[in-house]
mmCIF file of C-alpha atoms in Angstrom:
data_model
loop_
_atom_site.group_PDB
_atom_site.id
_atom_site.type_symbol
_atom_site.label_atom_id
_atom_site.label_comp_id
_atom_site.label_asym_id
_atom_site.label_seq_id
_atom_site.Cartn_x
_atom_site.Cartn_y
_atom_site.Cartn_z
ATOM 1 C CA MET A 171 174.181 109.326 143.793
ATOM 2 C CA TYR A 172 171.491 111.910 144.542
ATOM 3 C CA LEU A 173 173.793 114.695 143.323
ATOM 4 C CA ARG A 174 174.250 112.886 139.996
ATOM 5 C CA LYS A 175 170.464 112.561 139.529
ATOM 6 C CA SER A 176 169.969 116.246 140.338
ATOM 7 C CA CYS A 177 172.556 117.331 137.764
ATOM 8 C CA LEU A 178 171.035 115.012 135.157
ATOM 9 C CA SER A 179 167.534 116.413 135.685
ATOM 10 C CA ARG A 180 168.814 119.997 135.399
ATOM 11 C CA LYS A 181 170.608 119.116 132.156
ATOM 12 C CA ILE A 182 167.418 117.599 130.662
ATOM 13 C CA SER A 183 165.354 120.625 131.715
ATOM 14 C CA ARG A 184 167.913 123.047 130.194
ATOM 15 C CA SER A 185 168.018 121.126 126.889
ATOM 16 C CA TYR A 186 164.186 121.102 126.715
ATOM 17 C CA ARG A 187 164.027 124.913 127.138
ATOM 18 C CA GLU A 188 166.656 125.387 124.463
ATOM 19 C CA SER A 189 164.708 123.167 122.035
ATOM 20 C CA GLN A 190 161.545 125.184 122.707
ATOM 21 C CA LYS A 191 163.381 128.432 121.922
ATOM 22 C CA SER A 192 164.857 127.021 118.720
ATOM 23 C CA SER A 193 161.395 125.976 117.494
ATOM 24 C CA LYS A 194 160.197 129.597 117.453
ATOM 25 C CA GLU A 195 160.453 131.761 114.353
ATOM 26 C CA THR A 196 161.220 135.471 114.684
ATOM 27 C CA ARG A 197 158.760 137.837 112.995
ATOM 28 C CA PRO A 198 159.910 141.083 111.229
ATOM 29 C CA GLY A 199 158.133 143.105 113.946
ATOM 30 C CA GLY A 200 160.224 141.570 116.679
ATOM 31 C CA GLY A 201 157.557 139.140 117.919
ATOM 32 C CA SER A 202 157.791 135.404 117.798
ATOM 33 C CA VAL A 203 155.340 132.613 116.966
ATOM 34 C CA GLU A 204 155.607 128.944 117.734
ATOM 35 C CA SER A 205 156.020 126.612 114.802
ATOM 36 C CA SER A 206 153.323 124.061 113.961
ATOM 37 C CA SER A 207 155.359 121.260 115.508
ATOM 38 C CA THR A 208 155.031 122.468 119.105
ATOM 39 C CA GLY A 209 152.849 120.669 121.548
ATOM 40 C CA SER A 210 150.394 123.539 122.116
ATOM 41 C CA ASP A 211 149.626 123.875 118.397
ATOM 42 C CA LEU A 212 149.094 120.133 118.036
ATOM 43 C CA ALA A 213 146.746 120.124 121.003
ATOM 44 C CA ALA A 214 144.709 122.982 119.561
ATOM 45 C CA GLY A 215 144.386 121.249 116.209
ATOM 46 C CA GLY A 216 143.626 117.810 117.606
ATOM 47 C CA GLY A 217 146.955 116.447 116.366
ATOM 48 C CA ALA A 218 146.557 117.760 112.790
ATOM 49 C CA GLY A 219 149.115 120.560 112.987
ATOM 50 C CA SER A 220 148.816 123.244 110.315
ATOM 51 C CA TRP A 221 145.765 121.570 108.703
ATOM 52 C CA ALA A 222 143.593 122.804 111.569
ATOM 53 C CA GLY A 223 144.882 126.368 111.145
ATOM 54 C CA MET A 224 143.063 126.996 107.861
ATOM 55 C CA PHE A 225 140.489 129.785 107.706
ATOM 56 C CA PRO A 226 136.963 128.400 108.321
ATOM 57 C CA GLU A 227 135.625 130.104 105.178
ATOM 58 C CA LEU A 228 138.305 128.567 102.972
ATOM 59 C CA LEU A 229 137.994 125.178 104.643
ATOM 60 C CA GLY A 230 134.212 125.203 104.290
ATOM 61 C CA GLU A 231 134.444 126.070 100.584
ATOM 62 C CA ILE A 232 136.917 123.239 99.947
ATOM 63 C CA ILE A 233 134.805 120.634 101.728
ATOM 64 C CA ARG A 234 131.626 121.939 100.071
ATOM 65 C CA ARG A 235 133.145 121.480 96.613
ATOM 66 C CA VAL A 236 134.315 117.961 97.471
ATOM 67 C CA GLU A 237 130.851 117.115 98.855
ATOM 68 C CA THR A 238 129.161 118.376 95.690
ATOM 69 C CA SER A 239 131.463 116.663 93.200
ATOM 70 C CA GLU A 240 131.771 113.281 94.913
ATOM 71 C CA ASP A 241 128.095 112.325 95.047
ATOM 72 C CA ARG A 242 128.437 108.551 94.608
ATOM 73 C CA TRP A 243 130.435 105.744 96.159
ATOM 74 C CA PRO A 244 133.274 104.826 96.042
ATOM 75 C CA GLN A 245 134.251 108.453 95.238
ATOM 76 C CA ARG A 246 132.129 109.522 98.213
ATOM 77 C CA GLN A 247 134.843 108.191 100.511
ATOM 78 C CA ASN A 248 136.792 111.414 99.842
ATOM 79 C CA VAL A 249 134.175 113.278 101.884
ATOM 80 C CA VAL A 250 134.696 110.825 104.753
ATOM 81 C CA ALA A 251 138.460 111.343 104.430
ATOM 82 C CA CYS A 252 137.959 115.081 104.962
ATOM 83 C CA ALA A 253 136.151 114.357 108.215
ATOM 84 C CA CYS A 254 139.061 112.193 109.410
ATOM 85 C CA VAL A 255 141.699 114.966 109.295
ATOM 86 C CA CYS A 256 140.908 116.519 112.684
ATOM 87 C CA LYS A 257 138.025 117.636 114.873
ATOM 88 C CA LYS A 258 137.680 120.997 113.124
ATOM 89 C CA TRP A 259 137.430 119.365 109.708
ATOM 90 C CA ARG A 260 135.007 116.756 111.062
ATOM 91 C CA ASP A 261 132.631 119.359 112.516
ATOM 92 C CA ILE A 262 132.544 121.393 109.298
ATOM 93 C CA THR A 263 132.099 118.283 107.130
ATOM 94 C CA LYS A 264 129.230 116.983 109.263
ATOM 95 C CA GLU A 265 127.512 120.375 109.120
ATOM 96 C CA ILE A 266 127.784 120.541 105.314
ATOM 97 C CA VAL A 267 126.619 116.942 104.826
ATOM 98 C CA LYS A 268 123.745 117.306 107.317
ATOM 99 C CA SER A 269 121.976 120.173 105.522
ATOM 100 C CA PRO A 270 122.299 119.824 101.736
ATOM 101 C CA PRO A 271 119.877 121.601 99.362
ATOM 102 C CA ALA A 272 116.518 119.856 99.006
ATOM 103 C CA PRO A 273 116.904 118.642 95.390
ATOM 104 C CA VAL A 274 120.185 116.825 96.100
ATOM 105 C CA GLY A 275 119.342 115.323 99.482
ATOM 106 C CA GLY A 276 119.604 111.663 100.356
ATOM 107 C CA LYS A 277 123.341 111.131 99.945
ATOM 108 C CA ILE A 278 124.792 108.380 102.126
ATOM 109 C CA THR A 279 128.022 109.480 103.808
ATOM 110 C CA PHE A 280 128.034 108.698 107.543
ATOM 111 C CA PRO A 281 126.086 106.043 109.509
ATOM 112 C CA SER A 282 123.639 108.742 110.650
ATOM 113 C CA CYS A 283 122.609 109.215 106.993
ATOM 114 C CA LEU A 284 120.960 105.780 107.081
ATOM 115 C CA LYS A 285 118.173 107.315 109.180
ATOM 116 C CA GLN A 286 117.723 110.351 106.936
ATOM 117 C CA PRO A 287 115.252 110.554 104.023
ATOM 118 C CA GLY A 288 116.395 109.134 100.707
ATOM 119 C CA PRO A 289 116.675 111.112 97.467
ATOM 120 C CA ARG A 290 113.625 112.766 96.007
ATOM 121 C CA ASP A 291 114.075 112.492 92.247
ATOM 122 C CA SER A 292 115.652 109.061 91.758
ATOM 123 C CA PRO A 293 115.683 106.201 94.291
ATOM 124 C CA HIS A 294 118.695 104.658 95.995
ATOM 125 C CA LYS A 295 119.235 101.213 94.470
ATOM 126 C CA CYS A 296 120.255 98.584 97.015
ATOM 127 C CA LEU A 297 120.726 94.830 97.294
ATOM 128 C CA ILE A 298 119.752 92.470 100.116
ATOM 129 C CA LYS A 299 121.742 89.245 100.506
ATOM 130 C CA ARG A 300 120.260 86.420 102.593
ATOM 131 C CA ASN A 301 122.118 83.708 104.493
ATOM 132 C CA LYS A 302 119.572 80.992 105.274
ATOM 133 C CA LYS A 303 121.892 79.015 107.543
ATOM 134 C CA THR A 304 122.396 81.882 109.988
ATOM 135 C CA SER A 305 119.084 83.699 109.301
ATOM 136 C CA THR A 306 121.101 86.820 108.536
ATOM 137 C CA PHE A 307 120.342 89.542 105.988
ATOM 138 C CA TYR A 308 122.815 92.085 104.600
ATOM 139 C CA LEU A 309 121.947 95.402 102.969
ATOM 140 C CA TYR A 310 124.314 96.874 100.370
ATOM 141 C CA LEU A 311 124.228 100.064 98.338
ATOM 142 C CA ALA A 312 124.497 99.011 94.689
ATOM 143 C CA LEU A 313 127.476 100.589 92.915
ATOM 144 C CA THR A 314 126.924 98.911 89.532
ATOM 145 C CA PRO A 315 123.840 97.655 87.631
ATOM 146 C CA SER A 316 124.975 94.057 88.224
ATOM 147 C CA PHE A 317 123.040 91.973 90.759
ATOM 148 C CA THR A 318 126.139 89.904 91.604
ATOM 149 C CA ASP A 319 128.262 92.785 92.930
ATOM 150 C CA LYS A 320 127.747 93.363 96.645
ATOM 151 C CA GLY A 321 128.442 97.088 96.627
ATOM 152 C CA LYS A 322 128.913 99.108 99.809
ATOM 153 C CA PHE A 323 127.767 97.491 103.049
ATOM 154 C CA LEU A 324 125.139 99.492 104.963
ATOM 155 C CA LEU A 325 123.238 97.350 107.495
ATOM 156 C CA ALA A 326 122.815 93.773 108.707
ATOM 157 C CA ALA A 327 119.920 92.007 110.434
ATOM 158 C CA ARG A 328 119.466 88.633 112.105
ATOM 159 C CA ARG A 329 116.239 86.818 112.868
ATOM 160 C CA TYR A 330 115.668 85.522 116.397
ATOM 161 C CA GLY A 331 112.815 83.494 117.831
ATOM 162 C CA ARG A 332 111.384 85.012 121.032
ATOM 163 C CA GLY A 333 108.824 82.443 122.104
ATOM 164 C CA ALA A 334 105.757 82.971 119.934
ATOM 165 C CA HIS A 335 107.233 86.128 118.436
ATOM 166 C CA THR A 336 109.975 86.813 115.905
ATOM 167 C CA GLU A 337 112.514 89.634 116.100
ATOM 168 C CA TYR A 338 115.016 91.041 113.625
ATOM 169 C CA ILE A 339 117.971 92.826 115.249
ATOM 170 C CA ILE A 340 119.393 95.490 112.896
ATOM 171 C CA SER A 341 123.007 96.605 113.296
ATOM 172 C CA LEU A 342 125.777 98.586 111.595
ATOM 173 C CA ASP A 343 128.196 95.721 112.292
ATOM 174 C CA ALA A 344 127.667 92.464 110.423
ATOM 175 C CA ASP A 345 129.611 90.566 113.110
ATOM 176 C CA ASP A 346 127.930 92.070 116.180
ATOM 177 C CA LEU A 347 124.149 91.660 116.028
ATOM 178 C CA SER A 348 122.956 92.267 119.576
ATOM 179 C CA GLN A 349 120.899 94.960 121.278
ATOM 180 C CA GLY A 350 123.730 95.683 123.694
ATOM 181 C CA SER A 351 126.162 96.575 120.927
ATOM 182 C CA ASN A 352 127.211 100.127 120.094
ATOM 183 C CA ALA A 353 126.397 99.297 116.460
ATOM 184 C CA TYR A 354 122.747 98.487 117.276
ATOM 185 C CA VAL A 355 120.359 100.790 115.363
ATOM 186 C CA GLY A 356 116.925 99.208 115.852
ATOM 187 C CA LYS A 357 114.804 96.102 115.567
ATOM 188 C CA LEU A 358 111.668 94.621 114.032
ATOM 189 C CA SER A 359 109.175 92.645 116.129
ATOM 190 C CA SER A 360 106.275 90.502 114.888
ATOM 191 C CA ASP A 361 103.198 88.849 116.368
ATOM 192 C CA PHE A 362 102.501 85.110 116.461
ATOM 193 C CA LEU A 363 101.041 84.948 112.924
ATOM 194 C CA ARG A 364 103.771 87.194 111.467
ATOM 195 C CA THR A 365 101.147 89.478 109.994
ATOM 196 C CA ASN A 366 101.700 92.525 112.205
ATOM 197 C CA PHE A 367 105.156 94.032 112.681
ATOM 198 C CA THR A 368 106.445 96.943 114.757
ATOM 199 C CA ILE A 369 109.583 98.900 113.843
ATOM 200 C CA TYR A 370 111.682 100.178 116.758
ATOM 201 C CA ASP A 371 114.491 102.731 116.605
ATOM 202 C CA SER A 372 117.352 102.751 119.101
ATOM 203 C CA GLN A 373 117.344 106.567 119.154
ATOM 204 C CA PRO A 374 114.424 108.970 119.737
ATOM 205 C CA PRO A 375 112.938 110.139 116.407
ATOM 206 C CA HIS A 376 112.539 113.675 117.781
ATOM 207 C CA SER A 377 113.301 115.644 120.912
ATOM 208 C CA GLY A 378 111.040 114.743 123.811
ATOM 209 C CA ALA A 379 110.164 111.288 122.472
ATOM 210 C CA LYS A 380 109.637 108.620 125.127
ATOM 211 C CA PRO A 381 110.567 104.935 124.793
ATOM 212 C CA SER A 382 107.729 102.550 124.068
ATOM 213 C CA SER A 383 106.338 100.629 127.011
ATOM 214 C CA GLY A 384 106.191 96.863 127.071
ATOM 215 C CA ARG A 385 108.626 93.969 127.117
ATOM 216 C CA ALA A 386 108.979 93.845 123.318
ATOM 217 C CA SER A 387 110.323 97.400 123.207
ATOM 218 C CA ARG A 388 112.902 96.936 125.973
ATOM 219 C CA ARG A 389 116.507 96.976 124.840
ATOM 220 C CA PHE A 390 118.141 95.505 127.938
ATOM 221 C CA ALA A 391 116.978 93.005 130.532
ATOM 222 C CA SER A 392 118.002 95.435 133.294
ATOM 223 C CA LYS A 393 116.588 98.922 133.740
ATOM 224 C CA GLN A 394 119.441 100.985 132.288
ATOM 225 C CA ILE A 395 123.207 100.576 132.162
ATOM 226 C CA SER A 396 124.201 104.132 131.181
ATOM 227 C CA PRO A 397 122.497 107.547 130.960
ATOM 228 C CA GLN A 398 123.845 107.908 127.404
ATOM 229 C CA VAL A 399 122.277 104.626 126.223
ATOM 230 C CA PRO A 400 118.447 104.478 126.205
ATOM 231 C CA ALA A 401 117.109 101.404 128.005
ATOM 232 C CA GLY A 402 114.145 101.157 125.646
ATOM 233 C CA ASN A 403 113.379 101.391 121.951
ATOM 234 C CA PHE A 404 111.262 103.996 120.202
ATOM 235 C CA GLU A 405 108.401 102.926 117.959
ATOM 236 C CA VAL A 406 108.703 104.511 114.506
ATOM 237 C CA GLY A 407 106.395 102.396 112.363
ATOM 238 C CA GLN A 408 104.037 99.468 111.868
ATOM 239 C CA VAL A 409 103.492 97.036 108.998
ATOM 240 C CA SER A 410 100.307 94.979 108.680
ATOM 241 C CA TYR A 411 99.444 92.227 106.205
ATOM 242 C CA LYS A 412 95.772 91.687 105.465
ATOM 243 C CA PHE A 413 94.283 88.249 106.015
ATOM 244 C CA ASN A 414 93.362 86.089 103.038
ATOM 245 C CA LEU A 415 90.895 83.733 104.697
ATOM 246 C CA LEU A 416 89.169 82.776 101.439
ATOM 247 C CA LYS A 417 92.530 81.790 99.909
ATOM 248 C CA SER A 418 91.774 83.806 96.796
ATOM 249 C CA ARG A 419 94.537 84.112 94.215
ATOM 250 C CA GLY A 420 96.627 87.232 94.321
ATOM 251 C CA PRO A 421 99.651 88.827 95.943
ATOM 252 C CA ARG A 422 99.939 89.837 99.580
ATOM 253 C CA ARG A 423 98.246 93.052 100.655
ATOM 254 C CA MET A 424 100.088 95.252 103.146
ATOM 255 C CA VAL A 425 99.712 98.655 104.800
ATOM 256 C CA CYS A 426 102.582 100.576 106.405
ATOM 257 C CA SER A 427 102.381 103.425 108.914
ATOM 258 C CA VAL A 428 105.837 104.979 109.286
ATOM 259 C CA LYS A 429 107.089 108.048 111.152
ATOM 260 C CA CYS A 430 109.437 109.371 108.476
ATOM 261 C CA PRO A 431 112.315 111.732 109.293
ATOM 262 C CA SER A 432 111.031 114.430 106.942
ATOM 263 C CA SER A 433 107.606 114.466 108.623
ATOM 264 C CA VAL A 434 109.098 115.689 111.923
ATOM 265 C CA GLU A 435 109.590 119.455 111.805
ATOM 266 C CA THR A 436 112.855 120.836 113.162
ATOM 267 C CA ASP A 437 114.489 124.255 113.062
ATOM 268 C CA GLU A 438 116.815 123.124 110.294
ATOM 269 C CA ASP A 439 113.912 121.961 108.123
ATOM 270 C CA LYS A 440 111.824 125.126 108.260
ATOM 271 C CA HIS A 441 113.542 126.604 105.208
ATOM 272 C CA LEU A 442 112.877 123.473 103.121
ATOM 273 C CA ASP A 443 109.397 124.559 101.996
ATOM 274 C CA ASP A 444 109.797 122.866 98.657
ATOM 275 C CA LEU A 445 110.570 119.553 100.338
ATOM 276 C CA LYS A 446 107.516 119.738 102.584
ATOM 277 C CA MET A 447 105.163 120.599 99.736
ATOM 278 C CA ASN A 448 106.215 117.431 97.930
ATOM 279 C CA LYS A 449 105.718 115.126 100.925
ATOM 280 C CA PRO A 450 102.986 112.497 100.716
ATOM 281 C CA GLU A 451 99.848 113.350 102.651
ATOM 282 C CA THR A 452 99.274 111.353 105.837
ATOM 283 C CA SER A 453 96.116 110.197 107.552
ATOM 284 C CA VAL A 454 97.764 109.932 110.983
ATOM 285 C CA SER A 455 99.515 112.911 112.505
ATOM 286 C CA GLY A 456 103.256 112.608 112.036
ATOM 287 C CA TYR A 457 103.000 109.316 110.116
ATOM 288 C CA THR A 458 103.173 108.471 106.419
ATOM 289 C CA ILE A 459 100.698 105.811 105.283
ATOM 290 C CA LEU A 460 101.829 103.498 102.489
ATOM 291 C CA LYS A 461 100.109 100.605 100.783
ATOM 292 C CA ASN A 462 101.195 98.090 98.199
ATOM 293 C CA LYS A 463 100.485 98.976 94.594
ATOM 294 C CA SER A 464 97.812 96.785 93.075
ATOM 295 C CA PRO A 465 99.154 94.506 90.303
ATOM 296 C CA ARG A 466 97.318 93.671 87.097
ATOM 297 C CA TRP A 467 96.441 90.226 85.811
ATOM 298 C CA HIS A 468 98.335 89.241 82.654
ATOM 299 C CA GLU A 469 96.183 86.969 80.522
ATOM 300 C CA HIS A 470 99.009 85.669 78.371
ATOM 301 C CA LEU A 471 101.355 84.884 81.266
ATOM 302 C CA GLN A 472 98.514 83.896 83.609
ATOM 303 C CA CYS A 473 100.015 85.729 86.579
ATOM 304 C CA TRP A 474 99.878 89.007 88.492
ATOM 305 C CA CYS A 475 102.339 91.560 87.117
ATOM 306 C CA LEU A 476 103.961 94.817 88.220
ATOM 307 C CA ASN A 477 106.433 96.957 86.300
ATOM 308 C CA PHE A 478 109.702 96.799 88.243
ATOM 309 C CA HIS A 479 111.675 98.373 85.370
ATOM 310 C CA GLY A 480 114.089 95.443 85.148
ATOM 311 C CA ARG A 481 114.985 95.472 88.841
ATOM 312 C CA VAL A 482 113.125 92.202 89.599
ATOM 313 C CA THR A 483 113.653 89.044 87.539
ATOM 314 C CA VAL A 484 112.098 86.212 89.597
ATOM 315 C CA ALA A 485 108.369 85.875 90.324
ATOM 316 C CA SER A 486 107.734 85.675 94.071
ATOM 317 C CA VAL A 487 104.979 86.383 96.555
ATOM 318 C CA LYS A 488 107.519 88.527 98.407
ATOM 319 C CA ASN A 489 107.752 91.112 95.603
ATOM 320 C CA PHE A 490 105.942 94.396 96.254
ATOM 321 C CA GLN A 491 105.784 98.115 95.505
ATOM 322 C CA LEU A 492 104.636 100.719 98.036
ATOM 323 C CA VAL A 493 102.928 104.007 97.184
ATOM 324 C CA ALA A 494 101.414 106.814 99.265
ATOM 325 C CA THR A 495 97.717 106.591 100.102
ATOM 326 C CA VAL A 496 95.072 109.271 99.749
ATOM 327 C CA ASP A 497 94.467 111.283 102.910
ATOM 328 C CA GLN A 498 90.729 110.951 103.549
ATOM 329 C CA SER A 499 90.832 113.107 106.686
ATOM 330 C CA GLN A 500 91.908 116.261 104.851
ATOM 331 C CA PRO A 501 89.641 118.146 102.404
ATOM 332 C CA GLY A 502 91.152 117.716 98.973
ATOM 333 C CA GLY A 503 93.834 115.388 100.330
ATOM 334 C CA LYS A 504 95.732 113.597 97.602
ATOM 335 C CA GLY A 505 98.131 110.731 97.358
ATOM 336 C CA ASP A 506 100.480 109.869 94.542
ATOM 337 C CA GLU A 507 99.671 106.270 93.705
ATOM 338 C CA GLU A 508 101.958 106.254 90.676
ATOM 339 C CA THR A 509 105.242 107.231 92.336
ATOM 340 C CA VAL A 510 106.757 104.131 93.924
ATOM 341 C CA LEU A 511 108.433 105.047 97.218
ATOM 342 C CA LEU A 512 109.753 101.550 97.956
ATOM 343 C CA GLN A 513 110.024 98.441 95.822
ATOM 344 C CA PHE A 514 111.381 95.044 96.763
ATOM 345 C CA GLY A 515 111.830 91.983 94.607
ATOM 346 C CA LYS A 516 113.714 88.768 93.998
ATOM 347 C CA VAL A 517 116.561 88.396 91.497
ATOM 348 C CA GLY A 518 118.179 85.169 92.769
ATOM 349 C CA ASP A 519 117.862 82.373 95.317
ATOM 350 C CA ASP A 520 119.173 84.593 98.122
ATOM 351 C CA THR A 521 119.465 87.971 96.401
ATOM 352 C CA PHE A 522 116.840 90.712 96.407
ATOM 353 C CA THR A 523 116.699 94.327 95.249
ATOM 354 C CA MET A 524 115.489 97.237 97.389
ATOM 355 C CA ASP A 525 114.910 100.694 95.886
ATOM 356 C CA TYR A 526 113.694 103.529 98.116
ATOM 357 C CA ARG A 527 113.255 107.297 98.071
ATOM 358 C CA GLN A 528 111.845 110.136 100.176
ATOM 359 C CA PRO A 529 110.317 110.186 102.694
ATOM 360 C CA LEU A 530 111.692 106.770 103.731
ATOM 361 C CA SER A 531 115.172 106.238 105.154
ATOM 362 C CA ALA A 532 117.437 103.265 104.459
ATOM 363 C CA PHE A 533 116.793 101.896 107.961
ATOM 364 C CA GLN A 534 112.995 102.082 107.571
ATOM 365 C CA ALA A 535 113.022 100.658 104.045
ATOM 366 C CA PHE A 536 115.214 97.741 105.164
ATOM 367 C CA ALA A 537 112.908 97.019 108.119
ATOM 368 C CA ILE A 538 109.825 97.021 105.869
ATOM 369 C CA CYS A 539 111.488 94.622 103.420
ATOM 370 C CA LEU A 540 112.416 92.248 106.248
ATOM 371 C CA THR A 541 108.709 91.766 106.990
ATOM 372 C CA SER A 542 108.302 90.096 103.602
ATOM 373 C CA PHE A 543 110.552 87.174 104.554
ATOM 374 C CA GLY A 544 109.038 84.129 106.169
ATOM 375 C CA THR A 545 105.871 82.160 105.528
ATOM 376 C CA LYS A 546 102.526 83.865 106.241
ATOM 377 C CA LEU A 547 99.851 81.187 106.081
ATOM 378 C CA ALA A 548 97.054 83.631 106.918
ATOM 379 C CA CYS A 549 97.927 85.902 103.994
ATOM 380 C CA GLU A 550 98.636 83.486 101.151
#
């Protein structure tokens, strides 16, 4: 019995060595090279075989051309497909997508792009769908001018009551809205009157950033479950609504202080001088200060009006436009109060539009728009 097993094992070993020899191709110079189907080549290429053996220069040029030509969804999915070939392709694709030229920045490709600044010249046009029964909000990137098409899903948020406070948990997964999820990206926390909100990010906005102190900023009930997962959240912005104690007629007045991605200097951003020169001035170091654009009173319609360029069709106290403020702390500081950096408005019972641009990211713009939901008796 043991002799039979020994002979069988020797036969299997001999057949394996013969198959390895047959998989080699003889070169004209007498050397030999293993074919792309051998195990060592597959391991080196991450299971992609000959695709991982392309020259980096040629591979980078191919992916760069695909990235440049496919600038909108759903064609943009071809760039994602390039990153799915193997690890080598993924690293090169991420590097090309991460540092595009300044004029064409703001493309949404990977989940990390949702925390990068939006485009500079024309805003990203998005839709927010509300589910009143579950207190859930869904953010989509609009692919057509129609308000009924959902488009590409980006983020989801759910409102929770935390005693006297209200929280919105923001996630990449519409079915998993919890702070312990891997899809968790941040949250929004309000005070008792829902007039002051704090935006928290699940990841540090820059190297060396420390999590915010306090119970509201804690991500888990315990101290920390893993060194790779921060136990706390990082404050990246605040939104405040001004009181309207006299109950005078007019829209809500709000001020936003946001730490935008483009306002944090990194080694990769030093060469983007043109981008930095076009940033809004700030009155707080590292923060961009925004305020709502003042509407005008229309005598014929007898209401306050703003020009939303056809992107808002229903009058609502929730509608707003945000512009950069003038920096009073700097001599000659200027703010562009004509360029709308974020606008939000109602187009249906549970459908809203959200258009944003630099220096805001999709995550920050979505969090700011969430503050507009809910009744604010002190502001109306």
